[in-house]
Coordinates of N, CA and C in Angstrom, one line a residue:
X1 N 0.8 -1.2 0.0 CA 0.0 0.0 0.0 C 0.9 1.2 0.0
X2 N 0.7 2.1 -0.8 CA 1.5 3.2 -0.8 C 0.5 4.1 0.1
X3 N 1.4 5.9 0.8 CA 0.4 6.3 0.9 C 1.0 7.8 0.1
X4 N -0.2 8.4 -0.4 CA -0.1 9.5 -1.1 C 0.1 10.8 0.4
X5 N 1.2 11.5 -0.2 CA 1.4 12.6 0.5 C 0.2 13.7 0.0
X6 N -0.5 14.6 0.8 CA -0.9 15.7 0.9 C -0.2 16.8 0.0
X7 N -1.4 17.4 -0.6 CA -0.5 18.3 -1.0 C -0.8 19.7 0.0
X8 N -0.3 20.4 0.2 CA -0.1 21.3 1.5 C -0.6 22.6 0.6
X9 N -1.5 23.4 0.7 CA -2.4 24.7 -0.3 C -1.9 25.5 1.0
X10 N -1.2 26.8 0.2 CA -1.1 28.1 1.3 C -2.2 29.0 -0.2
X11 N -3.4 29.8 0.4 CA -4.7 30.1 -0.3 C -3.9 31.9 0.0
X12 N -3.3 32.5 -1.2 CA -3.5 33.5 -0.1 C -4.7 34.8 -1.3
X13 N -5.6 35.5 -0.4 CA -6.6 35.6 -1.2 C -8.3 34.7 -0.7
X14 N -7.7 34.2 0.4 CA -9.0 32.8 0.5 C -10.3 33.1 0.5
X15 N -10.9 34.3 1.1 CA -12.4 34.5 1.0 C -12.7 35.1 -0.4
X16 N -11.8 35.3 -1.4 CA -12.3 35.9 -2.8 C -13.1 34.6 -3.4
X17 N -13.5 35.2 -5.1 CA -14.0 33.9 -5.3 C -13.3 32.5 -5.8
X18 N -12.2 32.9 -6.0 CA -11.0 31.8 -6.7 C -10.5 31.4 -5.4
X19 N -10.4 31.8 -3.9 CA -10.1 31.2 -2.8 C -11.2 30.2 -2.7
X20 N -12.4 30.9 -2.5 CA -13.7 29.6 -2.0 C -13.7 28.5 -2.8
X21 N -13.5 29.0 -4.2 CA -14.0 27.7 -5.0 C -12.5 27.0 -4.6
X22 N -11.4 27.8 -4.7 CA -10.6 26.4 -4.0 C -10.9 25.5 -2.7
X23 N -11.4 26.3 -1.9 CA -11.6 25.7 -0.5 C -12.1 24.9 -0.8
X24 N -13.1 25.0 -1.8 CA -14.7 23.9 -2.1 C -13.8 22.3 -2.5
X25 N -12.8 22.7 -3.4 CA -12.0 21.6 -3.9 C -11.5 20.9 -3.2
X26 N -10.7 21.7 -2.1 CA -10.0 21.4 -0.6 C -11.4 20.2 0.4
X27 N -12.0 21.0 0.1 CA -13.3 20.1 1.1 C -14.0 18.8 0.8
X28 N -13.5 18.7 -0.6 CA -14.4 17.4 -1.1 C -13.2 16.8 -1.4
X29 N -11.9 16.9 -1.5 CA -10.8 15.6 -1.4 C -10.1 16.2 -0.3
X30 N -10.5 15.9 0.7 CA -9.8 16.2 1.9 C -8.3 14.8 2.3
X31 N -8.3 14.2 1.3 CA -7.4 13.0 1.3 C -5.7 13.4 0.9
X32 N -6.8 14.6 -0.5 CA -5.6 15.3 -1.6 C -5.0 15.8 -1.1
X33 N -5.6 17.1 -0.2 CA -5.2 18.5 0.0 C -5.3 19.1 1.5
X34 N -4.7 19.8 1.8 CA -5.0 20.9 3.2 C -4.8 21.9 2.6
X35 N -5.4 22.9 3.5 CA -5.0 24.5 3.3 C -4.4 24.6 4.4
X36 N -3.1 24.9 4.8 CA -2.0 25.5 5.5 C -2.0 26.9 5.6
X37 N -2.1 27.5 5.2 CA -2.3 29.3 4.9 C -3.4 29.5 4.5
X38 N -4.0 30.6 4.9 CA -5.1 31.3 4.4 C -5.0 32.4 4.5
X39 N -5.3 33.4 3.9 CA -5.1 35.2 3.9 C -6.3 35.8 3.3
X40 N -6.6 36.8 3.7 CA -7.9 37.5 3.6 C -7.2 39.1 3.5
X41 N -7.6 40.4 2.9 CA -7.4 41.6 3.2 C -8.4 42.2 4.3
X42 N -10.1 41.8 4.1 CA -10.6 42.4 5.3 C -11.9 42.1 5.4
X43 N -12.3 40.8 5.2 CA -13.3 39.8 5.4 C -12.9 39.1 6.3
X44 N -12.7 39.5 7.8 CA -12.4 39.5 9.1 C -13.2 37.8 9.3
X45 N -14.7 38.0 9.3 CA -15.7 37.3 9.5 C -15.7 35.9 8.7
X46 N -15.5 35.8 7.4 CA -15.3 34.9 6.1 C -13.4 33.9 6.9
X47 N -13.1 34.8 6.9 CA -11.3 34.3 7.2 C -11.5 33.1 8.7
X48 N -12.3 34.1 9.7 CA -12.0 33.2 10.9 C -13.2 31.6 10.4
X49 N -14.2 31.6 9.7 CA -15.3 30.7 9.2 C -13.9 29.6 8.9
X50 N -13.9 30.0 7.7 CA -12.4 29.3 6.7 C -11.8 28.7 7.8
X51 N -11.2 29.4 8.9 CA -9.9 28.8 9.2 C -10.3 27.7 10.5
X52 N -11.7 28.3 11.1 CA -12.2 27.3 11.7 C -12.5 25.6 10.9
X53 N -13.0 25.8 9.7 CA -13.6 24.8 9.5 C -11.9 23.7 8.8
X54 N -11.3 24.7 8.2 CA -10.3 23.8 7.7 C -8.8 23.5 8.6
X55 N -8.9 24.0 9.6 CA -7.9 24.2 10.9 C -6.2 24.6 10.1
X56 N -6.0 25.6 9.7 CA -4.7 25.9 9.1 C -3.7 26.2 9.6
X57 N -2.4 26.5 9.2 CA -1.1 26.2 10.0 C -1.4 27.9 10.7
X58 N -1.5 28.9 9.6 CA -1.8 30.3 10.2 C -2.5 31.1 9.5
X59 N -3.3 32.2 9.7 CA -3.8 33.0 9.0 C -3.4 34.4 9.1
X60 N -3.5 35.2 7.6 CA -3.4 36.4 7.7 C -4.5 37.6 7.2
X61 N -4.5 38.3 8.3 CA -5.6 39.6 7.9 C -4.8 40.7 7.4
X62 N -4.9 41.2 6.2 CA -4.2 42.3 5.6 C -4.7 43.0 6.4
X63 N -5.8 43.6 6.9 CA -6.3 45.0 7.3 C -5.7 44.9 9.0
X64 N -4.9 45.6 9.6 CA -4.1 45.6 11.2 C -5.2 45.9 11.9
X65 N -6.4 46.8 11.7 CA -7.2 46.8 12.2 C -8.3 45.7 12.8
X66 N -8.6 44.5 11.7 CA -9.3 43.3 12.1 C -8.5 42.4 12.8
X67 N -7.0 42.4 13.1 CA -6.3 41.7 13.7 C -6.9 41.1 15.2
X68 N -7.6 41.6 15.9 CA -8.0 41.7 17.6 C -9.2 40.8 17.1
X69 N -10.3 41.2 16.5 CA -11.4 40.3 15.9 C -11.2 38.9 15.1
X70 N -10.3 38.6 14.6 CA -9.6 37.8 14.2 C -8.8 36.5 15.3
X71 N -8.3 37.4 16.0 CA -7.3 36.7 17.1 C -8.5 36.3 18.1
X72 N -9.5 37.0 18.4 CA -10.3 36.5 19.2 C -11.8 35.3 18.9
X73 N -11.5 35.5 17.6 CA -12.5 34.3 16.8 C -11.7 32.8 16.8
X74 N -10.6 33.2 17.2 CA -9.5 31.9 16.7 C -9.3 31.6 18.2
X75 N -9.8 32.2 19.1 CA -8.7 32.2 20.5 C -8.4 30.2 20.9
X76 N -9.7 29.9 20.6 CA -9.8 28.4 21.1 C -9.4 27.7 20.0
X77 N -8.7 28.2 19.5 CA -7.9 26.9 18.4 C -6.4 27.2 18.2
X78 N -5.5 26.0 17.8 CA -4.0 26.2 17.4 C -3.7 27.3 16.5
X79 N -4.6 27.8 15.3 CA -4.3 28.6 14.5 C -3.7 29.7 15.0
X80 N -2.5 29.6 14.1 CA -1.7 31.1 14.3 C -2.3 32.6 13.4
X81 N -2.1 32.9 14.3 CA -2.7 35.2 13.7 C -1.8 36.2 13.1
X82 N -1.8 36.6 11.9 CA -0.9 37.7 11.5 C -1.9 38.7 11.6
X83 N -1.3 39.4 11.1 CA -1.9 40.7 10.5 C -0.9 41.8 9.8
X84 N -1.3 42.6 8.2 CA -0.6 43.5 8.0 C 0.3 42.9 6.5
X85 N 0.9 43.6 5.8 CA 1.0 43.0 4.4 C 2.5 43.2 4.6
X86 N 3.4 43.2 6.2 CA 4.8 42.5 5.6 C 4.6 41.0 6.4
X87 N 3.5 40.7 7.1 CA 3.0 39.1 7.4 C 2.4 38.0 6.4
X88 N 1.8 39.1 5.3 CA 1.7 38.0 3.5 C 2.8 37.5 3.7
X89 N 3.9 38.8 4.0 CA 5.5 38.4 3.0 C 6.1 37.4 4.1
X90 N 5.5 37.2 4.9 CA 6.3 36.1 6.1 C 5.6 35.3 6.1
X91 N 4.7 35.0 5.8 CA 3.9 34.0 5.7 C 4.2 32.8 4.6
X92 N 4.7 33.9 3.6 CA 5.2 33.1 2.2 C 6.4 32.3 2.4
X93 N 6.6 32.8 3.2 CA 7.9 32.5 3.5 C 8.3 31.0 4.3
X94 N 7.1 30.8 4.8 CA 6.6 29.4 5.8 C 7.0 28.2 4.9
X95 N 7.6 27.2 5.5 CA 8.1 26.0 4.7 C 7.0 24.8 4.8
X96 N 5.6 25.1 5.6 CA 4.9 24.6 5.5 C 3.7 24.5 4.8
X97 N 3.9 24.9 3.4 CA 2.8 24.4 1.9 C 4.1 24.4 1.1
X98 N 3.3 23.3 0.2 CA 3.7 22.9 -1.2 C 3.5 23.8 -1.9
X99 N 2.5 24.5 -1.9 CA 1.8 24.7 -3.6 C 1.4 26.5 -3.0
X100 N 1.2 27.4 -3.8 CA 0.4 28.7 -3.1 C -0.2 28.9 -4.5
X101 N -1.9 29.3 -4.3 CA -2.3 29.4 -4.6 C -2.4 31.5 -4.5
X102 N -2.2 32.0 -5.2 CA -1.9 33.6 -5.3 C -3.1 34.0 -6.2
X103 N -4.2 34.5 -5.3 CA -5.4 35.0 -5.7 C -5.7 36.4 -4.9
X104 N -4.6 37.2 -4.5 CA -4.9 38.4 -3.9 C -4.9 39.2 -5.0
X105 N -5.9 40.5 -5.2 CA -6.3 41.2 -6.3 C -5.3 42.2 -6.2
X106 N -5.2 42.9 -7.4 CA -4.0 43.5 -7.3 C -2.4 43.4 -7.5
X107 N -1.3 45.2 -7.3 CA -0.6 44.6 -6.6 C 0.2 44.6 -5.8
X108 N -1.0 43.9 -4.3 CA -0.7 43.6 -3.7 C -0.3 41.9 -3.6
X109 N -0.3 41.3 -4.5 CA -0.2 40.1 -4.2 C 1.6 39.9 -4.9
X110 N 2.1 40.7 -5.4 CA 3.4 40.6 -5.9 C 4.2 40.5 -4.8
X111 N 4.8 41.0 -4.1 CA 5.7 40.7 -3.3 C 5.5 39.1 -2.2
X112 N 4.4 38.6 -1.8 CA 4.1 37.2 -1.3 C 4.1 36.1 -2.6
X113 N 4.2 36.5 -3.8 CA 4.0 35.5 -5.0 C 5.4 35.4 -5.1
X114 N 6.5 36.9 -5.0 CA 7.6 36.2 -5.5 C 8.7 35.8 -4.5
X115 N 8.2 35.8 -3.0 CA 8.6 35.4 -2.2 C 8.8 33.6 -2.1
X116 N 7.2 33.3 -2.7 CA 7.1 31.6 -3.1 C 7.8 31.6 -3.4
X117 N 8.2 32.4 -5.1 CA 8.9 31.9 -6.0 C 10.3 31.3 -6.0
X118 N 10.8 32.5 -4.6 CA 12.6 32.6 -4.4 C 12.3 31.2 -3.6
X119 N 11.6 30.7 -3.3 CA 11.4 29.4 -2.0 C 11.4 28.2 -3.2
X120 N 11.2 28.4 -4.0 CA 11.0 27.0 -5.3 C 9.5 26.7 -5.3
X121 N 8.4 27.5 -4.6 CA 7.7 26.9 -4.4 C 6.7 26.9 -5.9
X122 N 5.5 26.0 -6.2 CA 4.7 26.1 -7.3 C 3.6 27.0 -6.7
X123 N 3.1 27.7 -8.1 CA 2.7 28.8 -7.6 C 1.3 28.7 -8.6
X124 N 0.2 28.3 -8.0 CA -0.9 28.8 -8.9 C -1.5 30.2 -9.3
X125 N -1.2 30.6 -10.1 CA -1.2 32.3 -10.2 C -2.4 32.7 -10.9
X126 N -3.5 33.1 -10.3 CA -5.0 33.5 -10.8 C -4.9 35.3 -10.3
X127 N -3.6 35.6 -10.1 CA -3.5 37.2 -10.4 C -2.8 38.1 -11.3
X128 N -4.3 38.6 -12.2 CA -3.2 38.9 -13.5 C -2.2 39.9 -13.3
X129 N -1.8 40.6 -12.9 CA -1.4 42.5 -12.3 C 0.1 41.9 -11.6
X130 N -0.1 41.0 -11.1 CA 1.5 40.2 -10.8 C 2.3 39.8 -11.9
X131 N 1.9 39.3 -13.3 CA 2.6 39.3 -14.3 C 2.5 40.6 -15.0
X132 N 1.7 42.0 -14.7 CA 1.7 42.7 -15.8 C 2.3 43.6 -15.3
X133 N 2.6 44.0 -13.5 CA 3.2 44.8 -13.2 C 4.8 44.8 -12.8
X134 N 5.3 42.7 -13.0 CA 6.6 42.5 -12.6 C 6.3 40.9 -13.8
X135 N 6.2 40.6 -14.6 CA 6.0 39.6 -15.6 C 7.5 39.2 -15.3
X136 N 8.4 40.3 -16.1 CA 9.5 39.4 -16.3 C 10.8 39.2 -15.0
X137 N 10.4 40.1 -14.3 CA 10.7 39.1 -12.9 C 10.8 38.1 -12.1
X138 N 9.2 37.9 -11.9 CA 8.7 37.0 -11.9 C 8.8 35.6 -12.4
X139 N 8.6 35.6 -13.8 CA 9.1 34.5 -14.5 C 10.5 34.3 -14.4
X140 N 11.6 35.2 -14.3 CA 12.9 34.9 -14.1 C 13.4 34.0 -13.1
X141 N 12.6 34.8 -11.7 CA 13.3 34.2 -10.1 C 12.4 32.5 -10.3
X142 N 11.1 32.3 -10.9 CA 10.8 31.1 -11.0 C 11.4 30.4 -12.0
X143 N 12.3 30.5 -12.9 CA 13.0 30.1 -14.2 C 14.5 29.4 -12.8
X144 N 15.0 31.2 -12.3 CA 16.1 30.1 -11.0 C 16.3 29.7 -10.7
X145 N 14.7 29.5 -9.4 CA 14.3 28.6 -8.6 C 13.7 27.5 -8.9
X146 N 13.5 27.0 -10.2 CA 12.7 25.9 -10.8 C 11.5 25.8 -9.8
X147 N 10.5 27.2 -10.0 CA 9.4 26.9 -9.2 C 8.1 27.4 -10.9
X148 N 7.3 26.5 -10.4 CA 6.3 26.2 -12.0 C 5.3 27.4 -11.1
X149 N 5.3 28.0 -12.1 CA 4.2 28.9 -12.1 C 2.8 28.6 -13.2
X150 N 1.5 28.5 -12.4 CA 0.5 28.0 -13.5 C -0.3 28.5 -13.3
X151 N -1.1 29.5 -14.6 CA -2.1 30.2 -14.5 C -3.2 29.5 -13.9
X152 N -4.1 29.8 -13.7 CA -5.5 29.7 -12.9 C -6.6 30.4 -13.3
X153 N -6.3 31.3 -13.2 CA -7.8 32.3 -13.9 C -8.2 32.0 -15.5
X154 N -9.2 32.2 -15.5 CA -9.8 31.6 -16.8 C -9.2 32.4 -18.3
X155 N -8.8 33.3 -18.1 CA -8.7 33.9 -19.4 C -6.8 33.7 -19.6
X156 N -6.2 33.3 -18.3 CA -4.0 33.0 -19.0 C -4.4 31.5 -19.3
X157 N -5.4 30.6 -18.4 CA -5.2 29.3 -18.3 C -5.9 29.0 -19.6
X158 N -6.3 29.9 -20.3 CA -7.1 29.2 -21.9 C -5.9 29.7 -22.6
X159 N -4.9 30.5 -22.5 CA -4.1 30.6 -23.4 C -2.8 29.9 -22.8
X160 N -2.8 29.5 -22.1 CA -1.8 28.8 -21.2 C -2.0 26.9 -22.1
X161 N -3.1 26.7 -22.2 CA -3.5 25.2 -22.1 C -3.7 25.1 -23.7
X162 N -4.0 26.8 -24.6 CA -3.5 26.6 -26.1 C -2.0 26.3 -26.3
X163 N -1.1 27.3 -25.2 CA 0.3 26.8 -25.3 C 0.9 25.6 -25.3
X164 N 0.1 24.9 -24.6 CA 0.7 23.6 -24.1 C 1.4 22.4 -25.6
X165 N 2.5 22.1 -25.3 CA 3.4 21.3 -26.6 C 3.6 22.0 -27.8
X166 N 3.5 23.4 -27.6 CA 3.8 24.6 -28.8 C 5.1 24.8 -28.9
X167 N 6.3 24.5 -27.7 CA 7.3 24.2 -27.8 C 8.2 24.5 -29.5
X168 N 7.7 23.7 -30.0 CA 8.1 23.3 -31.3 C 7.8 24.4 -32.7
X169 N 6.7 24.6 -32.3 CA 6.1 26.0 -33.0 C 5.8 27.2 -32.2
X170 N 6.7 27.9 -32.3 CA 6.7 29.1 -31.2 C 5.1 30.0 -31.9
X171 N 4.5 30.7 -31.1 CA 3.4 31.6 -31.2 C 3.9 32.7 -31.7
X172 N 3.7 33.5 -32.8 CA 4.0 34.7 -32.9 C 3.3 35.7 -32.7
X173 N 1.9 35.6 -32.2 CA 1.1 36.4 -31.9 C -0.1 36.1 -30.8

């Protein structure tokens, strides 16, 4: 019998809509996956739900203000409390997920995406503004780190999945 390792999801972004529909995915193969990270900007209320129901390694509230509301929704559980957007960047930084899932709008999700990146980590990237306002960065430090960056959002992942074995025939347009 083999056993399949977990794949470890740091969500950051989790109460948007590409966070929940992940959770949803997270919920129904609970065999596959954990969410280890979860991050919210200021859906205080949505974040502590999430972190209750899926017990994560820590969570983060971008807004420093919901931090106390937050910490006190969690008081009776292990979950660890950030708050504040240089705790994205330490959060990314955590060796405990495989995979991050980068669904914060904006950009604000650049500097926690390429923090994964410097980590090797795979990066599901459903934020467009992180390639349009640091593209070739981005793709470089994941080129160094041999960390796979794969679109997510519906409109890179249809040109992403046209790409797929083009290798041979480069796109010129």
């Amino acid at each position: 019998m083999t056993t399949t390792h977990k794949k470890r999801i740091a969500i950051f972004g989790s109460t948007g809509s590409i966070g929940t529909q992940a959770l949803d995915v997270i919920a129904a193969n609970p065999d596959k996956f954990s969410a280890e990270i979860l991050t919210a900007q200021t859906n205080d209320e949505l974040l502590v739900a999430q972190a209750r129901q899926f017990d994560p390694n820590c969570v983060v509230i971008g807004d420093e203000t919901k931090y106390q509301k937050v910490k006190e929704g969690l008081k009776d559980t292990n979950v660890k409390v950030f708050a504040g957007e240089d705790a994205l960047v330490e959060a990314a930084a955590m060796d405990c997920y495989d995979m991050m899932l980068a669904s914060i709008v904006g950009y604000a999700g650049l500097r926690p995406t390429l923090q994964a990146v410097e980590m090797g980590k795979a990066v599901g990237l459903a934020n467009k503004e992180t390639l349009v306002v640091a593209g070739d960065i981005v793709m470089r430090k994941a080129a160094e780190n041999k960390a796979p960056i794969i679109p997510v959002d519906s409109e890179h992942s249809a040109i992403f999945q046209c790409m797929v074995g083009e290798l041979r025939n480069p796109i010129e347009k």
